[in-house]
Coordinates of C-alpha atoms in Angstrom, one line a residue:
M19 CA 19.7 -11.9 44.8
W20 CA 18.6 -8.6 44.5
A21 CA 22.1 -7.2 45.4
D22 CA 22.7 -8.7 41.2
V23 CA 19.0 -7.0 39.7
R24 CA 19.5 -3.6 41.4
A25 CA 23.2 -3.7 40.3
F26 CA 22.1 -4.0 36.0
L27 CA 18.5 -1.9 37.2
E28 CA 21.3 1.2 37.8
N29 CA 23.5 0.0 35.3
P30 CA 21.7 -1.7 32.3
G31 CA 24.0 0.4 30.1
E32 CA 25.6 -3.1 28.2
V33 CA 21.6 -4.4 26.9
L34 CA 20.2 0.2 27.0
E35 CA 23.7 -0.1 24.7
R36 CA 22.4 -3.3 22.5
L37 CA 19.0 -1.9 22.3
R38 CA 21.1 1.5 20.9
S39 CA 22.8 -0.4 17.8
E40 CA 19.9 -3.6 17.1
G41 CA 17.4 0.0 15.7
M42 CA 20.3 1.2 13.8
D43 CA 20.8 -2.3 12.6
S44 CA 16.8 -2.1 12.1
D45 CA 16.8 1.1 10.6
A46 CA 19.4 -0.1 7.4
S47 CA 17.2 -3.5 6.8
S48 CA 14.1 -1.1 6.3
N49 CA 16.1 1.3 4.4
D50 CA 16.9 -1.7 1.9
L51 CA 13.2 -3.5 2.6
K52 CA 11.3 -0.2 1.3
A53 CA 14.3 -0.3 -1.9
R54 CA 13.3 -3.6 -2.5
R55 CA 9.4 -2.9 -2.2
D56 CA 9.6 0.1 -3.6
D57 CA 11.2 -1.9 -6.8
L58 CA 8.7 -4.8 -6.6
I59 CA 6.3 -2.5 -7.0
G60 CA 7.5 -0.4 -10.1
R61 CA 7.9 -3.8 -11.3
L62 CA 4.8 -5.5 -11.2
A63 CA 4.0 -1.9 -12.8
A64 CA 5.5 -2.6 -16.1
K65 CA 4.1 -6.3 -15.9
N66 CA 0.7 -4.7 -15.7
A67 CA 1.8 -2.3 -18.6
E68 CA 3.5 -4.6 -20.8
K69 CA -0.2 -6.6 -20.3
D70 CA -1.6 -3.2 -22.3
R71 CA 0.8 -3.5 -24.8
Y72 CA -0.5 -7.0 -25.4
V73 CA -4.0 -6.4 -25.6
R74 CA -3.5 -3.4 -26.9
A75 CA -1.6 -5.5 -30.4
Y76 CA -4.4 -8.2 -30.1
A77 CA -6.8 -5.1 -30.7
Q78 CA -5.2 -4.2 -33.6
G79 CA -4.9 -8.0 -35.5
H80 CA -1.5 -8.5 -34.4
I81 CA -1.0 -11.3 -32.6
S82 CA -3.7 -14.0 -32.4
D83 CA -6.4 -15.4 -29.7
E84 CA -3.9 -18.2 -28.9
E85 CA -0.7 -16.1 -28.6
L86 CA -2.3 -13.4 -26.5
A87 CA -3.5 -15.9 -24.0
E88 CA 0.1 -16.6 -24.5
Y89 CA 1.2 -13.9 -23.1
V90 CA -1.3 -13.0 -20.8
A91 CA -0.9 -16.4 -18.6
D92 CA 2.9 -16.0 -18.1
I93 CA 2.4 -11.9 -17.3
K94 CA -1.0 -13.3 -14.7
N95 CA 1.9 -16.0 -13.5
Q96 CA 4.6 -12.7 -13.2
T97 CA 2.7 -10.7 -12.2
N98 CA 1.0 -13.3 -9.2
N99 CA 5.5 -13.8 -7.7
L100 CA 5.4 -10.5 -7.9
R101 CA 2.9 -9.8 -5.1
M102 CA 3.8 -11.9 -3.3
L103 CA 7.5 -11.1 -3.2
I104 CA 6.3 -7.6 -2.8
S105 CA 3.3 -9.0 0.9
S106 CA 6.7 -10.9 1.8
V107 CA 8.8 -7.8 2.0
E108 CA 5.7 -5.6 3.7
D109 CA 5.6 -8.6 6.7
D110 CA 9.4 -8.6 7.1
L111 CA 8.7 -4.6 6.8
A112 CA 6.0 -5.2 9.2
S113 CA 8.5 -7.4 11.6
L114 CA 10.7 -4.8 11.8
I115 CA 9.0 -2.2 12.5
E116 CA 7.7 -4.4 15.4
T117 CA 10.6 -6.1 16.8
R118 CA 12.4 -1.9 16.6
E119 CA 9.8 -0.9 18.7
A120 CA 9.3 -3.5 20.8
A121 CA 13.9 -3.0 22.0
E122 CA 12.3 1.0 22.7
S123 CA 10.2 -0.1 24.5
A124 CA 12.5 -2.2 26.3
A125 CA 14.6 0.7 26.5
E126 CA 11.8 3.4 27.4
W127 CA 11.3 0.6 30.3
L128 CA 14.4 -0.4 32.1
L129 CA 15.2 3.7 32.4
T130 CA 11.9 3.5 34.4
L131 CA 12.6 1.3 36.5
R132 CA 16.1 2.2 37.3
E133 CA 14.4 6.1 38.1
R134 CA 12.7 4.0 40.5
I135 CA 14.4 1.8 41.9
S136 CA 14.5 4.1 45.0
E137 CA 11.1 2.9 46.1
V138 CA 11.3 -0.8 46.4
E139 CA 14.8 -0.2 48.6
A140 CA 12.7 1.0 52.0
D141 CA 13.4 -1.9 54.2
I142 CA 9.0 -2.8 54.8
P143 CA 6.6 -5.5 53.8
E144 CA 5.8 -3.7 51.1
A145 CA 8.8 -2.2 49.6
Y146 CA 10.5 -6.3 49.9
Q147 CA 6.9 -7.5 47.9
K148 CA 8.0 -5.4 45.2
R149 CA 11.3 -6.2 45.4
R150 CA 10.3 -9.6 44.8
E151 CA 8.3 -8.8 41.9
L152 CA 10.5 -7.2 40.7
V153 CA 12.6 -9.9 40.2
R154 CA 10.8 -12.6 39.4
L155 CA 9.8 -10.2 36.6
L156 CA 12.9 -9.6 35.2
V157 CA 15.4 -12.8 36.2
G158 CA 13.9 -15.3 33.6
R159 CA 16.8 -18.6 34.6
I160 CA 19.0 -18.9 37.5
T161 CA 21.7 -21.3 36.8
T162 CA 24.2 -22.2 39.4
D163 CA 27.1 -25.0 39.1
S164 CA 30.2 -25.2 40.4
D165 CA 34.4 -23.7 39.0
E166 CA 36.2 -26.3 38.4
N167 CA 37.5 -25.4 41.8
G168 CA 34.3 -26.8 43.0
H169 CA 33.2 -23.8 44.3
P170 CA 29.6 -22.8 43.1
R171 CA 28.9 -20.6 40.2
V172 CA 25.1 -19.4 40.1
E173 CA 24.2 -17.7 36.0
I174 CA 21.9 -14.4 36.2
T175 CA 19.7 -14.4 33.3
Y176 CA 18.0 -11.9 33.1
R177 CA 14.4 -10.9 31.2
F178 CA 13.9 -7.7 28.1
G179 CA 11.2 -6.2 27.1
P180 CA 8.0 -4.4 29.8
P181 CA 5.7 -6.9 30.6
P182 CA 2.5 -7.7 29.5
E183 CA -0.4 -5.3 30.5
E184 CA -1.7 -7.8 32.6
S185 CA 1.2 -9.1 34.8
F186 CA 1.2 -7.4 38.8
V187 CA 3.9 -4.7 37.5
P188 CA 1.6 -1.4 37.8
S189 CA 1.6 -2.4 41.8
V190 CA 5.4 -2.0 41.2
L191 CA 6.2 1.0 39.5
N192 CA 2.7 2.4 39.6
S193 CA 3.2 2.6 43.7
G194 CA 4.5 6.0 45.1
P195 CA 7.5 5.9 47.8
S196 CA 4.6 6.4 50.3
E197 CA 4.1 3.3 50.1
A198 CA 7.6 1.5 50.1
A199 CA 9.0 4.0 53.0

């Protein structure tokens, strides 16, 4: 198991490339969402200006009380809808930013693990324990079955992303080489 985890940590290239690609995709999506938000904000401003025109027309006696009430109610519904759309786009932007930051953090974390892998390679109990912790941290699932010839087949699914703060990872990453040597 450790040999597979070590091989992955030494060459997380495919994963890092996928994270970079998703980052570029999220930049394009972010630009689209920002353009949509700006358009909606402009439309909201136009609706507010339209309401002001109706109020001026009423003040000048060009429209009746009933007409003004109807126009203002309609504009109020439209502005409420625009505000909901703006809120939705802003939520999507926030989610996209959060996803991008998680991807960047995962990439940084994988590179840090790769740089410090030698710290857990020693043949001592402390290094063995750190390897176990890394395996538990990085491996999401292990499935075993047999191939068509009856030979055993093992599939390892890795987790991506830095662990939560309260995890045991600091003991793996923050220990100096003297502890693992």
